[in-house]
Coordinates of C-alpha atoms in Angstrom, one line a residue:
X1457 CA -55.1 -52.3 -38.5
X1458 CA -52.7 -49.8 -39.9
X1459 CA -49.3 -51.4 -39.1
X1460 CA -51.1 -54.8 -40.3
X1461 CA -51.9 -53.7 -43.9
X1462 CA -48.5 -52.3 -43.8
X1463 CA -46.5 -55.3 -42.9
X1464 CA -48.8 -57.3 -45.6
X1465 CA -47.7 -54.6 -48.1
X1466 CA -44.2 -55.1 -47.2
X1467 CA -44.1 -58.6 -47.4
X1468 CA -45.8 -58.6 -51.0
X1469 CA -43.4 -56.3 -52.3
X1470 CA -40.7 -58.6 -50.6
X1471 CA -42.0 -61.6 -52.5
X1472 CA -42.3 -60.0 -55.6
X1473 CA -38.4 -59.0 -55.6
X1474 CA -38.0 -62.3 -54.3
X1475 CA -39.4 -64.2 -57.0
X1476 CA -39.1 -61.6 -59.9
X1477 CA -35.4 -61.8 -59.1
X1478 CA -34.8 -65.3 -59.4
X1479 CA -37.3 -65.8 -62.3
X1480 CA -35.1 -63.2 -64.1
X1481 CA -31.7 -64.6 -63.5
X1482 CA -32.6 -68.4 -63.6
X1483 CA -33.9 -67.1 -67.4
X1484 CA -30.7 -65.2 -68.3
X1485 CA -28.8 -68.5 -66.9
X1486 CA -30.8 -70.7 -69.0
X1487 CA -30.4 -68.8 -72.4
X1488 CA -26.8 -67.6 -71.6
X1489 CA -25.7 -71.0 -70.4
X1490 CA -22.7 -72.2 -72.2
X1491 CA -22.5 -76.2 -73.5
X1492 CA -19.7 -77.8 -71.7
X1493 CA -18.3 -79.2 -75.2
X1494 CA -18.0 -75.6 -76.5
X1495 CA -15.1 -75.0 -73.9
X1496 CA -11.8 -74.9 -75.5
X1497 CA -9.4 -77.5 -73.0
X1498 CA -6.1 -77.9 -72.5
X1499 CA -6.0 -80.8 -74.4
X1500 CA -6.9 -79.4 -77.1
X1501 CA -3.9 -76.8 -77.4
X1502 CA -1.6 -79.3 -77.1
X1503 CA -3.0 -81.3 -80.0
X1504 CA -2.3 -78.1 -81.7
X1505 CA 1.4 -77.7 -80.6
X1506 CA 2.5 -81.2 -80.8
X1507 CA 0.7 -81.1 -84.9
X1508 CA 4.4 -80.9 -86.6
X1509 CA 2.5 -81.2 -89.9
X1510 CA 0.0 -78.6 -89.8
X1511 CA -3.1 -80.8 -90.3
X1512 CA -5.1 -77.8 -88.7
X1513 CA -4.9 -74.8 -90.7
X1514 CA -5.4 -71.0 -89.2
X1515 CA -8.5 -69.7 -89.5
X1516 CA -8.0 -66.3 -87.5
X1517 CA -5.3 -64.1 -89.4
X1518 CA -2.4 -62.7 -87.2
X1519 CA -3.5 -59.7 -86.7
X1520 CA -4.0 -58.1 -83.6
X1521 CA -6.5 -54.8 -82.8
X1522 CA -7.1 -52.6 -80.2
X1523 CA -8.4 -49.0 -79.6
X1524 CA -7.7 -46.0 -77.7
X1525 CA -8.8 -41.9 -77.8
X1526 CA -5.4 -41.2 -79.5
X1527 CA -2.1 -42.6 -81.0
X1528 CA -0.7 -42.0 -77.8
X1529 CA -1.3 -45.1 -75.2
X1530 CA -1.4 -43.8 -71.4
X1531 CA 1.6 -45.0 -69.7
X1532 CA 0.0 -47.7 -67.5
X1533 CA -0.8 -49.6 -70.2
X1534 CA 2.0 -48.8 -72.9
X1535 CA 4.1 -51.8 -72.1
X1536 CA 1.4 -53.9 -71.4
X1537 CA 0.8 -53.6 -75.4
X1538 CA 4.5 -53.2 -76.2
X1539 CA 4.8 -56.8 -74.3
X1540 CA 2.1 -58.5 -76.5
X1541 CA 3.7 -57.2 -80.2
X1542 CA 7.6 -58.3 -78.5
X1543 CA 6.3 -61.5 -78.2
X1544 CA 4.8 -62.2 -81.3
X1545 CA 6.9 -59.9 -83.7
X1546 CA 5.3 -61.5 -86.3
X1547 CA 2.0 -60.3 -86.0
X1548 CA 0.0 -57.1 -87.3
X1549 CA -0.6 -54.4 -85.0
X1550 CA -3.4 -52.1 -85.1
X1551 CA -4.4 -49.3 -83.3
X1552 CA -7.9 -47.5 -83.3
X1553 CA -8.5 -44.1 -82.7
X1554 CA -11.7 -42.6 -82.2
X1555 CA -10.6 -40.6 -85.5
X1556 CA -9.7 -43.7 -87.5
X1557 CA -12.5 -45.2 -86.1
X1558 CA -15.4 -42.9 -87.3
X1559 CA -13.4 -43.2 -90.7
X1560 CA -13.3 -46.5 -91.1
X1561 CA -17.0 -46.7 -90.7
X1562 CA -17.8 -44.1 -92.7
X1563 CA -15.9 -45.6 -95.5
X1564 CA -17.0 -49.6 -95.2
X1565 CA -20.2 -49.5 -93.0
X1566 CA -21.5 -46.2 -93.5
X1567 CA -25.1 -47.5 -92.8
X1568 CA -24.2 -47.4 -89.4
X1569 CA -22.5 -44.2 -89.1
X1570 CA -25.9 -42.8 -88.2
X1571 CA -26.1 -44.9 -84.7
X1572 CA -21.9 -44.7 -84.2
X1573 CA -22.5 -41.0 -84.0
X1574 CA -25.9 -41.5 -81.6
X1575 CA -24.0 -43.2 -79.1
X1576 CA -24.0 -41.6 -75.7
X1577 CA -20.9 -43.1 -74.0
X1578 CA -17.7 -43.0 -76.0
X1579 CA -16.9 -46.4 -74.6
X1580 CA -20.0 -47.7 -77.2
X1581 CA -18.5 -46.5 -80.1
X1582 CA -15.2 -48.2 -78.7
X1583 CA -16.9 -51.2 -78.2
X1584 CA -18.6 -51.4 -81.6
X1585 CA -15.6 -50.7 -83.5
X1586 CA -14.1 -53.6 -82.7
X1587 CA -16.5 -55.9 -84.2
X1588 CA -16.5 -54.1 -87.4
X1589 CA -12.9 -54.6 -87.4
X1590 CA -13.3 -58.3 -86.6
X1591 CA -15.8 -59.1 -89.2
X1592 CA -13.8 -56.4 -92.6
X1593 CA -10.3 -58.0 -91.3
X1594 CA -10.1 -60.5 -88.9
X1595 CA -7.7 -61.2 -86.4
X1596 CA -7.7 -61.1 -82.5
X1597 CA -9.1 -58.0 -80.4
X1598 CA -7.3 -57.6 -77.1
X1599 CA -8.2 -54.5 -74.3
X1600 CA -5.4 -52.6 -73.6
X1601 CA -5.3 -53.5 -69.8
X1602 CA -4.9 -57.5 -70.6
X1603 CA -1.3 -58.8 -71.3
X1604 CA -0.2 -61.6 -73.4
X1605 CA 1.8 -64.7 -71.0
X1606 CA 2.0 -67.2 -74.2
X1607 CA 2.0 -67.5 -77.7
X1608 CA -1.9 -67.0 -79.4
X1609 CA -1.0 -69.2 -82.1
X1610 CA -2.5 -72.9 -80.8
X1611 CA -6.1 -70.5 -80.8
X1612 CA -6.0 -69.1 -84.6
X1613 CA -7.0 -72.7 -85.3
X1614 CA -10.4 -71.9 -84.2
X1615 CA -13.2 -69.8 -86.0
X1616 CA -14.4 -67.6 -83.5
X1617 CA -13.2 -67.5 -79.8
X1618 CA -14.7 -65.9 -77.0
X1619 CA -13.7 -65.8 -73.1
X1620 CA -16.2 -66.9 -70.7
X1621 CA -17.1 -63.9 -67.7
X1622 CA -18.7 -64.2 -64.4
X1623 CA -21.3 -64.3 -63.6
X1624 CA -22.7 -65.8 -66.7
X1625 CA -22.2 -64.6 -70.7
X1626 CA -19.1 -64.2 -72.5
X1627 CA -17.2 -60.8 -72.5
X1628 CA -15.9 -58.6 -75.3
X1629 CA -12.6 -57.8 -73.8
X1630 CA -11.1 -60.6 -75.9
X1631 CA -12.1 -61.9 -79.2
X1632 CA -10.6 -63.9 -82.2
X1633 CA -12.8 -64.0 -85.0
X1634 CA -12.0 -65.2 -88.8
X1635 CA -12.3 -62.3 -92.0
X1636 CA -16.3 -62.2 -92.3
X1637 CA -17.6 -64.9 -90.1
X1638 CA -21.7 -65.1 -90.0
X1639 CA -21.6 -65.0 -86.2
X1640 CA -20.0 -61.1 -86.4
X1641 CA -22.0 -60.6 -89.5
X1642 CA -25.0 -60.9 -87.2
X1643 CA -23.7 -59.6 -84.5
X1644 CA -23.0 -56.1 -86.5
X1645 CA -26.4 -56.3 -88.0
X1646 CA -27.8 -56.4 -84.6
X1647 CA -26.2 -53.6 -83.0
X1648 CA -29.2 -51.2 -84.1
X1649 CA -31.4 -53.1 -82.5
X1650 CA -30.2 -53.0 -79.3
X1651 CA -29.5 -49.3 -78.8
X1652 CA -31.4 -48.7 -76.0
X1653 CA -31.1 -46.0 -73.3
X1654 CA -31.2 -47.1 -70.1
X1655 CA -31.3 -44.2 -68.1
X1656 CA -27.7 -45.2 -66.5
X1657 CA -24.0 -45.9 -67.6
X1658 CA -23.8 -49.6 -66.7
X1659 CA -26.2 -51.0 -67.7
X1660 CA -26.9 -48.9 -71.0
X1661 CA -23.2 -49.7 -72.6
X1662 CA -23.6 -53.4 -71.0
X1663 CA -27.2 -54.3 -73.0
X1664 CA -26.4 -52.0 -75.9
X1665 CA -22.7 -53.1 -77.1
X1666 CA -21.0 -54.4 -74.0
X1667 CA -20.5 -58.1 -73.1
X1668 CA -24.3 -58.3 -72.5
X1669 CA -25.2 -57.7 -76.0
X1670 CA -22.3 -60.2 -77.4
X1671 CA -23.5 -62.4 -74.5
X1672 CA -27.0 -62.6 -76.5
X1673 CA -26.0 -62.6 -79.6
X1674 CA -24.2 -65.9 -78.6
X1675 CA -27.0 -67.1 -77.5
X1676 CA -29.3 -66.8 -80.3
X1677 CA -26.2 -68.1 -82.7
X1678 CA -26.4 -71.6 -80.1
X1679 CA -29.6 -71.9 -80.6
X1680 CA -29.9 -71.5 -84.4
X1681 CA -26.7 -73.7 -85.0
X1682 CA -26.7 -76.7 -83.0
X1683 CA -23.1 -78.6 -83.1
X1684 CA -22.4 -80.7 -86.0
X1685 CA -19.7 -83.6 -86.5
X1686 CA -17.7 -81.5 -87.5
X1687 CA -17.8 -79.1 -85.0
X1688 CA -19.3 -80.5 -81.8
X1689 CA -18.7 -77.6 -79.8
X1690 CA -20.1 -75.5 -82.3
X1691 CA -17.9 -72.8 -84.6
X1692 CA -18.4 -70.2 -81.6
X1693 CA -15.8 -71.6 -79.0
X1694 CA -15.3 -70.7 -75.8
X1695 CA -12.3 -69.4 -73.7
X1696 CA -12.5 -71.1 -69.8
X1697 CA -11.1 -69.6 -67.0
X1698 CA -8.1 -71.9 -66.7
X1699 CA -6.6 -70.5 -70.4
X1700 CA -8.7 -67.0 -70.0
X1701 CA -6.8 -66.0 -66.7
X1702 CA -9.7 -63.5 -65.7
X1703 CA -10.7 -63.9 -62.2
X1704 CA -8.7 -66.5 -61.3
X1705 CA -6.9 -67.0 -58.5
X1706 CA -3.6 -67.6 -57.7
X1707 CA -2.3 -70.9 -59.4
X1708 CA -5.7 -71.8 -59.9
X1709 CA -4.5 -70.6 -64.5
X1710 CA -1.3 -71.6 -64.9
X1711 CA -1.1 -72.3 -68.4
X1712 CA -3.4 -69.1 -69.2
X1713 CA -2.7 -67.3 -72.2
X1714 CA -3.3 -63.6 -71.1
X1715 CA -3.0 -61.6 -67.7
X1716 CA -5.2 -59.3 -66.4
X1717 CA -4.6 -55.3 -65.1
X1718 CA -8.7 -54.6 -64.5
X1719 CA -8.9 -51.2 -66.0
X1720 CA -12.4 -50.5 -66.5
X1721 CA -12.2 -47.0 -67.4
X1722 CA -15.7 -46.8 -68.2
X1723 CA -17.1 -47.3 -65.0
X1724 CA -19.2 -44.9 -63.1
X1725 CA -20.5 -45.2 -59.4
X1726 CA -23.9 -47.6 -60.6
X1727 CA -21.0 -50.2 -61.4
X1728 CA -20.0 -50.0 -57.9
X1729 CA -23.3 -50.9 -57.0
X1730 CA -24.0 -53.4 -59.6
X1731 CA -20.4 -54.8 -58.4
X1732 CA -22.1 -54.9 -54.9
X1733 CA -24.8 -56.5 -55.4
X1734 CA -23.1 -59.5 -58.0
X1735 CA -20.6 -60.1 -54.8
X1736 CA -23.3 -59.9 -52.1
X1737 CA -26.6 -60.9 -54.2
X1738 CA -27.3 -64.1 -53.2
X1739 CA -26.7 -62.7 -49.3
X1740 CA -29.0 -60.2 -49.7
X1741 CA -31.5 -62.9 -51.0
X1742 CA -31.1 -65.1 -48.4
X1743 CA -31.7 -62.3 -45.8
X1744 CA -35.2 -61.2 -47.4
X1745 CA -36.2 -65.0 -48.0
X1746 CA -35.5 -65.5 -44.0
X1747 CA -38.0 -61.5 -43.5
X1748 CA -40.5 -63.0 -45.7
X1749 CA -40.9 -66.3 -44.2
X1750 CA -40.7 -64.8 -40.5
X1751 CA -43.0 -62.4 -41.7
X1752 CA -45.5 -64.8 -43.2
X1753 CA -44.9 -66.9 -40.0
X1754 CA -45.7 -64.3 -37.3
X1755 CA -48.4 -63.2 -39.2
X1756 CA -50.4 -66.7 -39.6
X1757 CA -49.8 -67.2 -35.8
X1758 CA -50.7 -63.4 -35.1
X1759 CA -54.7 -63.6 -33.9
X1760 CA -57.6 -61.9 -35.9
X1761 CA -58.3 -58.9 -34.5
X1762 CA -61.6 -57.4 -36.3
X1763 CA -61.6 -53.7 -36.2
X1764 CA -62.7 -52.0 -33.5
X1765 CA -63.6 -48.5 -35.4
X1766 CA -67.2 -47.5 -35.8
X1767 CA -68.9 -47.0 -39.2
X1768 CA -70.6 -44.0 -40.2
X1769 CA -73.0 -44.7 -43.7
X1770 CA -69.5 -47.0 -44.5
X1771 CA -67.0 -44.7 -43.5
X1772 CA -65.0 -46.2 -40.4
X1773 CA -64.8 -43.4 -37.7
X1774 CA -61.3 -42.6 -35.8
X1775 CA -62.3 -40.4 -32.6
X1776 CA -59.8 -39.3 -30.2
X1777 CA -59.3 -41.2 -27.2
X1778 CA -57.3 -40.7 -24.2
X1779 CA -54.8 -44.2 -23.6
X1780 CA -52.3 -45.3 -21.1
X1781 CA -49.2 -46.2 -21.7
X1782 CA -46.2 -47.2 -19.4
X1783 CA -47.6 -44.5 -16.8
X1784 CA -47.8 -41.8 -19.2
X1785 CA -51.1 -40.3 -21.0
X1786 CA -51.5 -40.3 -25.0
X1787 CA -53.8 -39.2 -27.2
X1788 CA -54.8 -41.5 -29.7
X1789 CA -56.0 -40.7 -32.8
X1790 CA -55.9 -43.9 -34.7
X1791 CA -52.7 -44.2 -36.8
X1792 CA -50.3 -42.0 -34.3
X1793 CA -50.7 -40.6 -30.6
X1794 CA -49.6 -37.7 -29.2
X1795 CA -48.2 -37.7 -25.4
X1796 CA -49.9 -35.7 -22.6
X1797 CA -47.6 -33.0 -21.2
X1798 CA -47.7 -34.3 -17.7
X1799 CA -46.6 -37.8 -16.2
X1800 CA -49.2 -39.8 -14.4
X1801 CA -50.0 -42.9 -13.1
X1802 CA -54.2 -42.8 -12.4
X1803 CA -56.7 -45.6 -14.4
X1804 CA -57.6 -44.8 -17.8
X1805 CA -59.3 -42.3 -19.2
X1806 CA -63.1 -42.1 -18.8
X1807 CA -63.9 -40.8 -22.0
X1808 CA -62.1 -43.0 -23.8
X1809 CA -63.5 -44.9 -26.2
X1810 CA -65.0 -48.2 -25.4
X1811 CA -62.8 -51.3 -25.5
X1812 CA -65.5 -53.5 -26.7
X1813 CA -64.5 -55.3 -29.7
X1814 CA -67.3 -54.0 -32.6
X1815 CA -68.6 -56.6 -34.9
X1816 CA -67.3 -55.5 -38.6
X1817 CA -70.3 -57.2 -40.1
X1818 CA -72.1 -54.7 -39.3
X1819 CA -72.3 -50.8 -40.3
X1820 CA -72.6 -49.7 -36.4
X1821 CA -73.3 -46.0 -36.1
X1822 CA -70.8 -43.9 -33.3
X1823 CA -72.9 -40.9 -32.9
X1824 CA -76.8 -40.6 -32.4
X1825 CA -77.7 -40.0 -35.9
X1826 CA -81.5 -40.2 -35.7
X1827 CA -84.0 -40.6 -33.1
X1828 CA -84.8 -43.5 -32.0
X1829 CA -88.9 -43.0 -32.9
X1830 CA -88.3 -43.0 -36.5
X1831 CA -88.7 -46.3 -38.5
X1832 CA -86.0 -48.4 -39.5
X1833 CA -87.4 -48.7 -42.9
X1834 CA -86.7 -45.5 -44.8
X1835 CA -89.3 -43.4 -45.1
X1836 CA -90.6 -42.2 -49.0
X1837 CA -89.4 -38.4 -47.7
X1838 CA -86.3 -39.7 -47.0
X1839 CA -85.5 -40.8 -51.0
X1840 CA -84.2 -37.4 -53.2
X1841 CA -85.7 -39.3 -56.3
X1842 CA -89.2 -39.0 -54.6
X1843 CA -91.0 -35.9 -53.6
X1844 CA -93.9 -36.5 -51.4
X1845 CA -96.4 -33.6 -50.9
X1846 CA -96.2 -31.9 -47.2
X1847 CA -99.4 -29.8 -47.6
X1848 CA -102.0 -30.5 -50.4
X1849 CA -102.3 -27.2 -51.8
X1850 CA -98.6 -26.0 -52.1
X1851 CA -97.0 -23.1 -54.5
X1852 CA -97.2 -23.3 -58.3
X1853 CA -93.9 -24.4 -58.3
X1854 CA -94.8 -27.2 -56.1
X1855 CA -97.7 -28.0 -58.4
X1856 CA -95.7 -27.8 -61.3
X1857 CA -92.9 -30.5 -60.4
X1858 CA -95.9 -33.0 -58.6
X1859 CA -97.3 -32.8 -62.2
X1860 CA -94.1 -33.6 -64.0
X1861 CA -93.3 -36.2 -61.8
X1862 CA -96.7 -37.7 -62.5
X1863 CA -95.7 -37.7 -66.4
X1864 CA -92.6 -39.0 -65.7
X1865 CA -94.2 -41.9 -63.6
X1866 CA -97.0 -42.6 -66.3
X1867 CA -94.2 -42.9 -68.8
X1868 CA -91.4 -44.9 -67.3
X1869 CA -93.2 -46.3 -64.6
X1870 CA -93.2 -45.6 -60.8
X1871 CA -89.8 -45.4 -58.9
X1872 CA -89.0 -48.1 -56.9
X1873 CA -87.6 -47.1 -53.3
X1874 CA -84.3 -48.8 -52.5
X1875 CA -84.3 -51.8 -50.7
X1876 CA -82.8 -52.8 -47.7
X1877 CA -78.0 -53.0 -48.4
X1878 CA -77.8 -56.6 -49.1
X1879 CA -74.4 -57.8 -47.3
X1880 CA -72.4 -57.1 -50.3
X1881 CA -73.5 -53.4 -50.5
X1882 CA -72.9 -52.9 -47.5
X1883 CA -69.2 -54.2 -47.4
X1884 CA -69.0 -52.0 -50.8
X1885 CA -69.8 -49.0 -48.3
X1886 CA -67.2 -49.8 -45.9
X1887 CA -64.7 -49.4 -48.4
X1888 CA -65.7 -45.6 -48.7
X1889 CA -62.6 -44.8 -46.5
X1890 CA -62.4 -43.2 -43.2
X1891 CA -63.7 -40.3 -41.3
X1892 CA -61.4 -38.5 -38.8
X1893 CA -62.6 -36.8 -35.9
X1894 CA -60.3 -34.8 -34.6
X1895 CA -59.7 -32.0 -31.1
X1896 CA -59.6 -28.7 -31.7
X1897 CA -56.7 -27.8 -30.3
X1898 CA -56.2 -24.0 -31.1
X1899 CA -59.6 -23.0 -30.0
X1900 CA -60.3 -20.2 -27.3
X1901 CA -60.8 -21.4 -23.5
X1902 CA -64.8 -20.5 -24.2
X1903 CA -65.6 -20.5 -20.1
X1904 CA -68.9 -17.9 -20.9
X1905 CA -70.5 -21.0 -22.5
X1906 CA -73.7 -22.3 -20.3
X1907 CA -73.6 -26.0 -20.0
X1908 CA -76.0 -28.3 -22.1
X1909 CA -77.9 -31.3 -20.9
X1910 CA -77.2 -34.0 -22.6
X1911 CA -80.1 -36.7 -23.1
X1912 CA -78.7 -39.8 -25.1
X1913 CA -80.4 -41.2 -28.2
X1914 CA -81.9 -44.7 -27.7
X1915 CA -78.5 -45.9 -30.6
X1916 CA -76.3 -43.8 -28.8
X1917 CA -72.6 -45.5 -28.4
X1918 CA -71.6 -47.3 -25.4
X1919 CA -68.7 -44.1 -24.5
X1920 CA -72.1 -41.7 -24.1
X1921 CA -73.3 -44.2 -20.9
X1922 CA -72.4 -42.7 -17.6
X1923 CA -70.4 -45.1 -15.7
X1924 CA -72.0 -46.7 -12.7
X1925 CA -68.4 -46.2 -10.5
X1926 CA -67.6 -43.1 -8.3
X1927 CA -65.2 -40.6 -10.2
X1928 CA -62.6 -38.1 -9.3
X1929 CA -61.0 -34.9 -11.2
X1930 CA -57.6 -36.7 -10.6
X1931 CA -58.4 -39.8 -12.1
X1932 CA -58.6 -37.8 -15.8
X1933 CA -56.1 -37.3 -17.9
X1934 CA -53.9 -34.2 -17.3
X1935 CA -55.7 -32.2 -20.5
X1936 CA -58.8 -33.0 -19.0
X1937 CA -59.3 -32.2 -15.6
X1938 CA -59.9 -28.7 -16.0
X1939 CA -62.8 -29.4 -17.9
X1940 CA -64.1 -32.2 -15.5
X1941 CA -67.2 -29.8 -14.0
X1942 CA -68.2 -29.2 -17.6
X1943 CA -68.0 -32.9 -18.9
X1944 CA -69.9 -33.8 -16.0
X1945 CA -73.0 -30.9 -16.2
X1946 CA -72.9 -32.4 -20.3
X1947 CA -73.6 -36.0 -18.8
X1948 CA -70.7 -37.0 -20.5
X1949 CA -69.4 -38.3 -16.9
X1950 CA -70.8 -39.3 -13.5
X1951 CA -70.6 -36.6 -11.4
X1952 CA -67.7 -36.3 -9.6
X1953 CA -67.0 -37.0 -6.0
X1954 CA -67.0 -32.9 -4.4
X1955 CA -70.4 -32.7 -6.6
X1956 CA -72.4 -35.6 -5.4
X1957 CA -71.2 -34.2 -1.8
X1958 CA -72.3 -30.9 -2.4
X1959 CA -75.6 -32.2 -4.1
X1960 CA -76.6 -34.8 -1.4
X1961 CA -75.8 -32.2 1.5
X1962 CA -78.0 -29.4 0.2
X1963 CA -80.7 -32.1 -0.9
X1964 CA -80.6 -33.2 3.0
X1965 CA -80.7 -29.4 4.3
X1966 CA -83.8 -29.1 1.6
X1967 CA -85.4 -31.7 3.5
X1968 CA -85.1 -30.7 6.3
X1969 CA -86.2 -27.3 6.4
X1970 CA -89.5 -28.7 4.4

């Protein structure tokens, strides 16, 4: 029963992941799903090259940002920047400290400077920066671990850019953005509303300013400004993979504007984890949709087995039985058995419980409770709520309560004795939880102790019956056969084979000398 309820346990909780999982993501995929005429083609670049007279102007000023703890860039990453101002000499550069940084909010958004100095992770307040940046000058935001491969100028032609990331969203890693666009107005104004904590690194910087957040806040612009005829992509455009570079594999980007170096700083060991499980998710699914439908499977096909523990006043009773297993003796004691110290090979136990399956309709009663001459109907004695006189003269105090229970009768009526459980009541009572019977195994050997007929109840259980079959001390389980002469005087056994010898010879010598 035990390992049942468990494997049913299991397999809930397995279908809840299950389904909680793919309810989750199939909702983030819905809302973070990006229009196919939002993507920014190849096509269109080319337009933009091959337009000798400039019929689309720049939006996105030639300016380009990043950030960093200090002026000075670490080494890795120094020419990787140095590359991107060589090649476009003619663009502004701009560098963010975290000094300037705090500074340039307190002096143009100081309404924020508040939450910029809450932030837990300095990688926040990195990420926040740049949209302030983006919205009080404009201009393209690049990480300092991506590298420029081509000119950005066919891209200032749009209003806001964003690169597309796996395995759904946009990131943050790259942004153009024109000088106080509505789409990084809101996304600024929003930043206070998601600051949230979430206990660890990842996923707090990823919801709170990472490419979570912007990931959102793209969403809810889509869905506010549907495309026009003018823009039938929508002013928020999006970066593919094939001009993006990130991710890509080899020649799969070759006319991509950037290349990639991975840096990641940020990370701590949960985006290890939550880098596992985006590369072997769907495996892991897969496996635990197989469990749970083997499991629901095995269990359908598994027969009914009704429990076979007796009920005490709706508590189910787990006594200590002796079992056999693979030649060797256990004690069972319901939910875990302990082995015998000795090997053997004989029948099972005697005193073992019975293997008759019990009927769990019923409350069935292990142990002689009552006698078997009293009523089955309960008796008015046997109700606390009702006092019933045992001698009609009594003490005062006696006389005293039979008088307030007669007031209390006259006033409210006479109590009504319980009726019989109806079948619901009494499956209410087996849920009362279970009674455990267990040996005493530290007691004193207690060999002084005269033996004690046993006369069984008219409802005793079927494990009190002496069995009909001859019985030896070997055929008991290696704790029990020093105590074989005792179970037998109880009546708990038959008696064993040396008794009935000895009994039926002195019975015969009786006989004869009468």
């Amino acid at each position: 029963m035990f390992r049942r309820r468990t494997v049913y346990v299991f397999l809930c909780l397995l279908a809840t992941v299950l389904v909680g999982t793919v309810v989750v993501l199939s909702s983030i995929s819905y809302y973070l799903s990006i229009d196919y005429p939002a993507y920014i083609t190849e096509e269109e670049v080319n337009i933009v090259l091959n337009d000798t007279h400039h019929a689309l102007p720049e939006r996105v000023p030639r300016i380009i940002h990043q950030t960093w703890k200090s002026e000075t860039l670490p080494a890795k990453w120094a020419n990787v920047s140095q590359g991107c101002r060589d090649m476009m000499p003619d663009y502004e550069y701009k560098l963010w400290t975290d000094a300037s940084a705090r500074e340039f909010i307190a002096d143009h958004y100081d309404w924020f400077l508040d939450t910029f100095d809450a932030y837990t992770y300095p990688i926040q307040r990195a990420d926040a920066i740049r949209y302030f940046v983006l919205h009080y000058y404009g201009g393209v935001y690049i990480d300092l671990d991506m590298g420029c491969l081509r000119r950005m100028d066919p891209l200032l032609v749009h209003p806001i850019i964003l690169p597309r990331t796996i395995p759904v969203g946009v990131s943050n890693d790259l942004m153009f953005a024109e000088k106080g666009h509505p789409f990084i107005a809101q996304t600024i104004h929003n930043l206070m509303k998601f600051d949230y904590n979430w206990v660890l690194n990842y996923p707090t910087v990823m919801f709170s300013t990472g490419p979570m957040f912007l990931s959102a806040q793209y969403g809810a612009w889509t869905s506010a400004h549907p495309p026009t005829p003018e823009y039938p992509g929508g002013e928020v455009r999006i970066l593919p993979k094939s001009l993006y570079g990130k991710n890509a594999k080899p020649g799969e980007a070759p006319h991509s504007f950037f290349s990639h170096y991975y840096g990641s700083s940020w990370h701590a060991d949960d985006a290890a984890f939550i880098g596992f499980l985006g590369k072997w998710g769907k495996v892991l699914m897969w496996i635990g949709l197989v469990v749970l439908v083997g499991g629901l499977i095995r269990m359908a096909l598994a027969p009914s087995q009704k429990s076979r523990m007796p009920r005490i006043a709706g508590y189910e009773v787990l006594m200590p039985r002796w079992v056999q297993k693979n030649g060797r003796w256990y004690l069972d004691l319901g939910w875990f058995a302990l082995p015998a110290s000795g090997i053997t090979s004989h029948p099972p136990s005697p005193i073992a419980l019975p293997s008759e399956s019990i009927s769990d309709e019923e409350d069935v009663q292990l142990l002689p409770l009552y006698d078997s001459s009293r009523s089955a109907s309960p008796a008015p004695s046997d109700f606390s709520g009702v006092d019933t006189p045992t001698n009609p003269g009594g003490s005062m105090l006696d006389r005293v309560r039979r008088a307030g229970n007669h007031v209390m009768n006259s006033v409210f009526g006479p109590e009504q004795p319980p009726s019989t459980p109806s079948r619901s009541r009494r499956r209410r009572l087996r849920q009362r939880g279970v009674l455990f019977f267990l040996p005493a195994f530290l007691t004193p050997d207690q060999t002084d102790i005269d033996a004690v007929p046993f006369t069984p109840h008219a409802r005793s259980s079927s494990y009190a019956r002496p069995r009909a079959d001859n019985l030896s001390s070997s055929s008991l389980p290696p704790e029990k056969q020093r105590y074989a002469a005792d179970l037998a005087r109880a009546g708990l056994i038959p008696p064993l084979d040396h008794e009935r010898t000895g009994s039926s010879s002195s019975e015969s010598s009786s006989s004869t000398m009468c």
